[in-house]
Each structure stands twice: as structure tokens, then as C-alpha cells.
Amino acid sequence: MAPALDRIRVGSAPDSWGVWFADDPLQVPWERFLDEVAEAGYSWIELGPYGYLPTDPARLTDEVTKRNLKVSAGTIFCGLHRGPSEWESTWEQVSRVAALTQAMDAKHLVVIPSFWRDDKTAEILEPPELTTEQWGHLSKGMERLGHEVKEKYGLDIVVHPHADTHIDTEEHVERFLDSTDSDLVNLCLDTGHYAYCGGDSVKLIETYGERIGYLHLKQVDPEILADVQANGVPFGPAVQRGVMCEPPAGVPELGPVLEAAQNLGVELFAIVEQDMYPCEPDKPLPIAVRTRKFLRSCGA
């Protein structure tokens, strides 16, 4: 019998329903997402792209409460490696998302670095490696963001290593952690993205445990990943090929990851995200039900 993972709070997100954008005809309506995520047995959700779920706090509170759901985090994207000129546009986005996140009694803001390669067109937008100066901008910018978000909204930022961004591989993640203040910036470890980029989630948790503030649970299909890497396929098309797969069919094994997280001795959210954009409307719910059952078998 799996050990009880009593410090892990399991949830899911719009991403597991094929939602990548605030408004897109290929996505399920938000009401259906809320109905089905509750039906699948989850009690925690993320906001997803700002504007997908209602942005009026009173209405959103009503919608999640009547389904016995609670919000764990909001999400923003930013390109702070470009320097101080990025601050104003970043803060404009952050202030909207953080205000709604705070109103929903959530405590985390997931921060995803901007893509260096367009996830739809595969166009190279920027070099994949940052210069020393850009690393400095990124570190200082994220620390400033962490400070401002905490001061104004009472939220902790957790930075999400992501494929096709500048914080992706083990080397880049460790460099980022080593150059930022743990009082201001911590990590949202996405097990799928980290495996996609060659990282070992258990090793990262055991080495940088005090910096793990949040988890996204995801797996990659090793065979599809090998083909994707061999052919330089961008992240968006890789997702369409099914590179992010239903647990427990892929890597990393989630049981050991959850046990390592439990051993940190702190409460952590573990939000399921199976990237599926676009997907058939009837596909997500059965997967979500099976995934929730699998996580219960792991003790979560």
C-alpha cells in the first residue's frame, strides 16, 4: 500500500482540458471544464489563461463554490530577461492576474518565462541561450517581481521551467536558482517539462528542496520525445503528437516524485497538467478520472 501523502494537495487545471488560450473555438467552454474537473474528483484548480474563466471575482467565487472547488494559483508569462523596459507591460498583466488570484484566496502566482521559439509557427524569436547580461536581467527582474507581488497581493511567485524557454534544462534551472533569493523567488517544478528537457525531478527536489514551492504533475512519452528531439520539433507541434501522455504511461514515475515532495515536510500543491492542445471535447474527462484514480493509488 502506498504511503499517505498527507502534505500533497492534488488538483488539475484547464490545461488538462486542452485549454491554452483565453478564447479559442477549439477549446471546451469554461462551464464544462468546471463541471468535469469536479466530476473527476479534484477539489483544486488553477485559473488557466486569464479570461478563460470569469474574471469577476464574485461570479467566479460563485461558480467554483457551487462545485466544491478552490483555486490554488494564477499564471502569467513574462520576458524579464530583456531588461527593465519589460517591467511596465509585465506588471500590467501581473496586476490583473494577481488581483483575481488574491480575490480567490489563492496564494501562488505561477510565472512562465517567454518562449524563444513560437509554439505554433516554430519561428525562432530569440537565441535559445541568454547572455550573461540577460541572465542578470532575468534574476533581478524575477526578484523584483517576487517582492512586488508579495507586497501588493500577498502571493508567492513560483517560476515554471518550461520547454522552449530560457529556463528549461537542469543547467539552466540550477543557474536560475543559484542566482535568485529564496525569500523572493521559488520554483514551480513541472515534472513533464523538466523530463522533456532532460532533468531529473527527484534529484532536483532532493538537492533544492527548500526552493520547491509548487508542483505540476505531468509525464512525457519517451519514444515520442526521442523523435521530437531528433528532429528539432517545437513544443506546440510536439504536444499535438502526444509527447505529454496520460500517467502512468510515461516518465518520470510520479510515485517517487510525490514521495520526495512529501519528505520535504511542507504542504505543496501538485496540480495535474496534461498538455493537450487541441483535443476532442470528450477526451479530457475520462483521462482526468483515470489520472485521479492513479494518484490515489500513489497515496495522494
Tab-separated table of C-alpha atoms in Angstrom:
chain	number	residue	atom	x	y	z
A	1	MET	CA	0.000	0.000	0.000
A	2	ALA	CA	1.353	3.438	-0.953
A	3	PRO	CA	2.311	5.781	1.900
A	4	ALA	CA	-0.177	8.531	2.684
A	5	LEU	CA	0.995	11.739	1.065
A	6	ASP	CA	-0.801	13.961	3.531
A	7	ARG	CA	1.172	17.110	2.667
A	8	ILE	CA	0.303	16.982	-1.037
A	9	ARG	CA	-2.806	18.805	-2.278
A	10	VAL	CA	-3.800	17.390	-5.646
A	11	GLY	CA	-5.643	19.417	-8.262
A	12	SER	CA	-5.999	19.879	-12.015
A	13	ALA	CA	-6.046	22.764	-14.462
A	14	PRO	CA	-7.651	23.988	-17.688
A	15	ASP	CA	-4.513	22.762	-19.475
A	16	SER	CA	-5.642	19.167	-18.875
A	17	TRP	CA	-8.799	20.026	-20.820
A	18	GLY	CA	-6.870	21.316	-23.830
A	19	VAL	CA	-7.074	24.983	-22.814
A	20	TRP	CA	-4.111	27.167	-23.791
A	21	PHE	CA	-5.828	30.444	-24.621
A	22	ALA	CA	-8.383	32.803	-23.077
A	23	ASP	CA	-10.713	32.352	-26.041
A	24	ASP	CA	-10.341	29.731	-28.733
A	25	PRO	CA	-13.005	27.824	-30.747
A	26	LEU	CA	-11.032	24.575	-30.326
A	27	GLN	CA	-11.386	24.668	-26.533
A	28	VAL	CA	-14.169	23.414	-24.269
A	29	PRO	CA	-16.384	26.100	-22.694
A	30	TRP	CA	-15.290	27.070	-19.189
A	31	GLU	CA	-18.526	25.809	-17.628
A	32	ARG	CA	-17.839	22.342	-18.970
A	33	PHE	CA	-14.277	22.417	-17.638
A	34	LEU	CA	-15.514	23.311	-14.138
A	35	ASP	CA	-18.246	20.657	-14.224
A	36	GLU	CA	-15.882	17.941	-15.394
A	37	VAL	CA	-12.909	18.758	-13.165
A	38	ALA	CA	-15.251	18.468	-10.163
A	39	GLU	CA	-16.782	15.261	-11.551
A	40	ALA	CA	-13.293	13.763	-11.922
A	41	GLY	CA	-12.735	14.136	-8.188
A	42	TYR	CA	-10.488	17.190	-7.937
A	43	SER	CA	-11.066	19.958	-5.425
A	44	TRP	CA	-8.310	22.386	-6.506
A	45	ILE	CA	-7.890	24.177	-9.844
A	46	GLU	CA	-5.731	26.873	-11.406
A	47	LEU	CA	-7.167	29.866	-13.235
A	48	GLY	CA	-5.536	28.956	-16.554
A	49	PRO	CA	-5.162	31.691	-19.194
A	50	TYR	CA	-6.542	34.962	-17.841
A	51	GLY	CA	-10.000	35.487	-19.302
A	52	TYR	CA	-10.856	31.829	-19.848
A	53	LEU	CA	-12.679	31.586	-16.524
A	54	PRO	CA	-14.837	34.551	-15.437
A	55	THR	CA	-12.645	37.438	-14.252
A	56	ASP	CA	-15.282	38.958	-11.975
A	57	PRO	CA	-14.288	37.639	-8.515
A	58	ALA	CA	-17.873	37.429	-7.232
A	59	ARG	CA	-19.064	35.439	-10.223
A	60	LEU	CA	-16.020	33.146	-10.226
A	61	THR	CA	-16.349	32.549	-6.495
A	62	ASP	CA	-19.963	31.539	-7.010
A	63	GLU	CA	-19.088	29.216	-9.898
A	64	VAL	CA	-16.270	27.380	-8.107
A	65	THR	CA	-18.009	27.247	-4.726
A	66	LYS	CA	-21.143	25.579	-6.060
A	67	ARG	CA	-18.906	22.844	-7.485
A	68	ASN	CA	-16.886	22.493	-4.246
A	69	LEU	CA	-13.752	23.764	-5.974
A	70	LYS	CA	-10.991	26.099	-4.772
A	71	VAL	CA	-8.293	27.986	-6.664
A	72	SER	CA	-4.609	27.280	-5.998
A	73	ALA	CA	-2.884	29.735	-8.374
A	74	GLY	CA	-2.957	32.111	-11.303
A	75	THR	CA	-0.483	32.126	-14.197
A	76	ILE	CA	1.447	34.801	-16.088
A	77	PHE	CA	4.067	34.848	-18.849
A	78	CYS	CA	6.955	37.326	-18.931
A	79	GLY	CA	10.201	38.171	-20.690
A	80	LEU	CA	12.118	39.889	-17.910
A	81	HIS	CA	15.458	38.748	-19.370
A	82	ARG	CA	15.029	41.595	-21.862
A	83	GLY	CA	15.676	44.151	-19.134
A	84	PRO	CA	13.880	46.953	-17.266
A	85	SER	CA	11.975	48.039	-20.393
A	86	GLU	CA	9.827	44.908	-19.957
A	87	TRP	CA	8.649	45.824	-16.469
A	88	GLU	CA	5.681	48.034	-17.319
A	89	SER	CA	3.981	45.588	-19.696
A	90	THR	CA	4.760	42.689	-17.359
A	91	TRP	CA	3.269	44.451	-14.363
A	92	GLU	CA	0.134	45.385	-16.320
A	93	GLN	CA	-0.514	41.671	-16.902
A	94	VAL	CA	0.583	40.627	-13.412
A	95	SER	CA	-1.657	43.118	-11.642
A	96	ARG	CA	-4.797	41.794	-13.372
A	97	VAL	CA	-3.995	38.129	-12.737
A	98	ALA	CA	-2.670	38.654	-9.214
A	99	ALA	CA	-5.732	40.657	-8.168
A	100	LEU	CA	-8.062	37.847	-9.276
A	101	THR	CA	-5.805	35.202	-7.728
A	102	GLN	CA	-5.806	37.069	-4.419
A	103	ALA	CA	-9.588	37.528	-4.569
A	104	MET	CA	-9.953	33.746	-4.912
A	105	ASP	CA	-7.901	33.226	-1.704
A	106	ALA	CA	-5.105	31.532	-3.643
A	107	LYS	CA	-1.510	32.077	-2.520
A	108	HIS	CA	0.593	31.394	-5.625
A	109	LEU	CA	1.357	33.042	-8.941
A	110	VAL	CA	2.934	30.690	-11.487
A	111	VAL	CA	5.411	32.610	-13.667
A	112	ILE	CA	6.364	31.133	-17.057
A	113	PRO	CA	9.304	32.660	-18.968
A	114	SER	CA	8.553	33.792	-22.509
A	115	PHE	CA	9.252	31.378	-25.379
A	116	TRP	CA	12.350	31.754	-27.564
A	117	ARG	CA	10.579	29.742	-30.287
A	118	ASP	CA	6.971	30.290	-31.330
A	119	ASP	CA	4.949	27.287	-30.159
A	120	LYS	CA	2.608	27.465	-33.153
A	121	THR	CA	4.752	28.543	-36.108
A	122	ALA	CA	8.192	27.280	-34.898
A	123	GLU	CA	9.652	30.697	-35.770
A	124	ILE	CA	12.849	31.396	-33.828
A	125	LEU	CA	12.063	34.544	-31.841
A	126	GLU	CA	15.285	34.866	-29.843
A	127	PRO	CA	18.513	32.892	-29.309
A	128	PRO	CA	17.887	29.876	-27.015
A	129	GLU	CA	20.843	30.824	-24.793
A	130	LEU	CA	20.873	34.019	-22.719
A	131	THR	CA	23.884	36.280	-22.468
A	132	THR	CA	25.440	36.976	-19.059
A	133	GLU	CA	23.729	40.372	-19.093
A	134	GLN	CA	20.359	38.783	-19.858
A	135	TRP	CA	20.793	36.273	-17.022
A	136	GLY	CA	21.329	39.255	-14.734
A	137	HIS	CA	18.166	40.948	-16.021
A	138	LEU	CA	16.217	37.711	-15.561
A	139	SER	CA	17.385	37.118	-11.989
A	140	LYS	CA	16.919	40.701	-10.821
A	141	GLY	CA	13.620	41.048	-12.660
A	142	MET	CA	12.190	37.907	-11.063
A	143	GLU	CA	13.353	39.040	-7.619
A	144	ARG	CA	11.665	42.398	-8.136
A	145	LEU	CA	8.523	40.622	-9.324
A	146	GLY	CA	8.554	38.349	-6.272
A	147	HIS	CA	8.938	41.321	-3.944
A	148	GLU	CA	6.226	43.458	-5.598
A	149	VAL	CA	3.702	40.606	-5.865
A	150	LYS	CA	4.217	39.696	-2.205
A	151	GLU	CA	3.948	43.312	-1.047
A	152	LYS	CA	0.861	44.234	-3.066
A	153	TYR	CA	-1.058	40.958	-3.292
A	154	GLY	CA	0.327	38.646	-0.604
A	155	LEU	CA	1.190	35.991	-3.215
A	156	ASP	CA	4.341	33.909	-3.647
A	157	ILE	CA	5.723	33.645	-7.160
A	158	VAL	CA	6.830	30.206	-8.358
A	159	VAL	CA	8.805	30.203	-11.606
A	160	HIS	CA	7.948	27.402	-14.026
A	161	PRO	CA	10.779	25.832	-16.077
A	162	HIS	CA	9.259	25.219	-19.500
A	163	ALA	CA	10.304	23.720	-22.821
A	164	ASP	CA	11.378	26.274	-25.449
A	165	THR	CA	12.072	28.923	-22.806
A	166	HIS	CA	15.371	30.039	-21.274
A	167	ILE	CA	14.690	28.169	-18.014
A	168	ASP	CA	14.406	24.577	-19.168
A	169	THR	CA	17.377	22.221	-18.696
A	170	GLU	CA	18.970	21.142	-15.409
A	171	GLU	CA	21.859	23.525	-16.066
A	172	HIS	CA	19.567	26.488	-16.677
A	173	VAL	CA	17.278	25.702	-13.731
A	174	GLU	CA	20.196	25.386	-11.320
A	175	ARG	CA	21.780	28.576	-12.629
A	176	PHE	CA	18.480	30.396	-12.110
A	177	LEU	CA	18.045	29.059	-8.564
A	178	ASP	CA	21.641	29.821	-7.628
A	179	SER	CA	21.274	33.427	-8.834
A	180	THR	CA	17.984	34.287	-7.096
A	181	ASP	CA	16.971	34.924	-3.483
A	182	SER	CA	14.882	32.118	-1.972
A	183	ASP	CA	12.946	34.686	0.079
A	184	LEU	CA	11.645	36.231	-3.151
A	185	VAL	CA	11.625	33.519	-5.838
A	186	ASN	CA	10.951	29.793	-5.772
A	187	LEU	CA	10.127	27.109	-8.289
A	188	CYS	CA	7.066	25.501	-9.797
A	189	LEU	CA	8.570	22.149	-10.758
A	190	ASP	CA	6.735	20.749	-13.761
A	191	THR	CA	7.770	17.100	-13.888
A	192	GLY	CA	6.881	16.748	-17.574
A	193	HIS	CA	8.691	19.829	-18.830
A	194	TYR	CA	11.737	19.001	-16.725
A	195	ALA	CA	11.860	15.448	-18.146
A	196	TYR	CA	11.244	16.838	-21.655
A	197	CYS	CA	14.412	18.914	-21.196
A	198	GLY	CA	16.458	16.073	-19.688
A	199	GLY	CA	16.096	16.855	-15.975
A	200	ASP	CA	15.557	14.502	-13.008
A	201	SER	CA	12.698	15.743	-10.814
A	202	VAL	CA	13.539	13.592	-7.786
A	203	LYS	CA	17.154	14.769	-7.870
A	204	LEU	CA	16.042	18.403	-8.109
A	205	ILE	CA	13.654	18.023	-5.156
A	206	GLU	CA	16.321	16.316	-3.059
A	207	THR	CA	19.001	18.891	-3.986
A	208	TYR	CA	16.983	22.121	-3.964
A	209	GLY	CA	14.126	21.108	-1.690
A	210	GLU	CA	13.810	24.471	0.008
A	211	ARG	CA	13.211	26.085	-3.406
A	212	ILE	CA	10.352	23.796	-4.472
A	213	GLY	CA	7.223	25.852	-3.858
A	214	TYR	CA	4.714	24.143	-6.121
A	215	LEU	CA	4.386	21.125	-8.432
A	216	HIS	CA	2.848	20.445	-11.815
A	217	LEU	CA	2.372	16.713	-12.408
A	218	LYS	CA	2.959	15.646	-15.990
A	219	GLN	CA	4.606	12.834	-17.917
A	220	VAL	CA	6.311	12.554	-21.300
A	221	ASP	CA	6.226	9.668	-23.751
A	222	PRO	CA	9.920	8.684	-24.152
A	223	GLU	CA	9.538	7.383	-27.714
A	224	ILE	CA	7.746	10.474	-29.000
A	225	LEU	CA	10.206	12.691	-27.107
A	226	ALA	CA	13.181	10.979	-28.759
A	227	ASP	CA	11.675	11.630	-32.185
A	228	VAL	CA	10.813	15.229	-31.278
A	229	GLN	CA	14.359	15.917	-30.105
A	230	ALA	CA	15.986	14.169	-33.055
A	231	ASN	CA	14.001	16.316	-35.480
A	232	GLY	CA	14.059	19.645	-33.606
A	233	VAL	CA	10.263	19.756	-33.280
A	234	PRO	CA	8.961	22.818	-31.357
A	235	PHE	CA	6.890	22.346	-28.229
A	236	GLY	CA	3.461	23.113	-29.734
A	237	PRO	CA	3.662	20.522	-32.530
A	238	ALA	CA	5.266	18.069	-30.078
A	239	VAL	CA	2.168	18.341	-27.879
A	240	GLN	CA	-0.030	17.654	-30.914
A	241	ARG	CA	1.997	14.464	-31.430
A	242	GLY	CA	1.135	13.381	-27.880
A	243	VAL	CA	4.518	13.944	-26.258
A	244	MET	CA	2.764	14.695	-22.956
A	245	CYS	CA	0.975	11.476	-22.107
A	246	GLU	CA	-1.501	10.076	-19.619
A	247	PRO	CA	0.041	8.784	-16.359
A	248	PRO	CA	1.406	6.273	-15.613
A	249	ALA	CA	2.419	5.553	-19.234
A	250	GLY	CA	5.391	7.950	-19.365
A	251	VAL	CA	8.272	9.412	-17.404
A	252	PRO	CA	9.135	10.384	-14.765
A	253	GLU	CA	7.485	7.935	-12.387
A	254	LEU	CA	5.194	10.119	-10.306
A	255	GLY	CA	5.190	7.953	-7.157
A	256	PRO	CA	8.860	8.665	-6.319
A	257	VAL	CA	8.408	12.347	-7.186
A	258	LEU	CA	5.462	12.654	-4.785
A	259	GLU	CA	7.317	10.772	-2.048
A	260	ALA	CA	10.330	13.081	-2.411
A	261	ALA	CA	7.988	16.090	-2.211
A	262	GLN	CA	6.230	14.651	0.854
A	263	ASN	CA	9.629	14.219	2.529
A	264	LEU	CA	10.243	17.985	2.341
A	265	GLY	CA	7.873	18.326	5.286
A	266	VAL	CA	5.881	21.234	3.859
A	267	GLU	CA	2.444	21.461	2.265
A	268	LEU	CA	2.641	21.524	-1.524
A	269	PHE	CA	0.153	21.758	-4.337
A	270	ALA	CA	0.544	19.107	-7.031
A	271	ILE	CA	-1.560	20.210	-9.988
A	272	VAL	CA	-2.092	17.773	-12.845
A	273	GLU	CA	-1.390	19.227	-16.270
A	274	GLN	CA	-1.503	17.029	-19.328
A	275	ASP	CA	-0.805	19.354	-22.237
A	276	MET	CA	-3.400	18.556	-24.888
A	277	TYR	CA	-3.951	21.414	-27.317
A	278	PRO	CA	-6.054	20.996	-29.307
A	279	CYS	CA	-8.102	17.964	-28.289
A	280	GLU	CA	-11.525	16.478	-28.848
A	281	PRO	CA	-14.063	17.793	-26.288
A	282	ASP	CA	-14.881	14.318	-24.946
A	283	LYS	CA	-11.251	13.257	-24.471
A	284	PRO	CA	-10.227	15.009	-21.205
A	285	LEU	CA	-12.794	13.755	-18.672
A	286	PRO	CA	-12.061	10.001	-18.882
A	287	ILE	CA	-8.316	10.748	-18.693
A	288	ALA	CA	-8.865	13.010	-15.679
A	289	VAL	CA	-10.879	10.316	-13.887
A	290	ARG	CA	-8.200	7.685	-14.532
A	291	THR	CA	-5.399	10.049	-13.521
A	292	ARG	CA	-7.111	10.925	-10.246
A	293	LYS	CA	-7.534	7.208	-9.516
A	294	PHE	CA	-3.863	6.589	-10.313
A	295	LEU	CA	-2.748	9.396	-7.976
A	296	ARG	CA	-4.872	7.945	-5.194
A	297	SER	CA	-3.029	4.651	-5.720
A	298	CYS	CA	0.195	6.586	-5.100
A	299	GLY	CA	-1.214	7.853	-1.810
A	300	ALA	CA	-2.126	11.348	-3.000
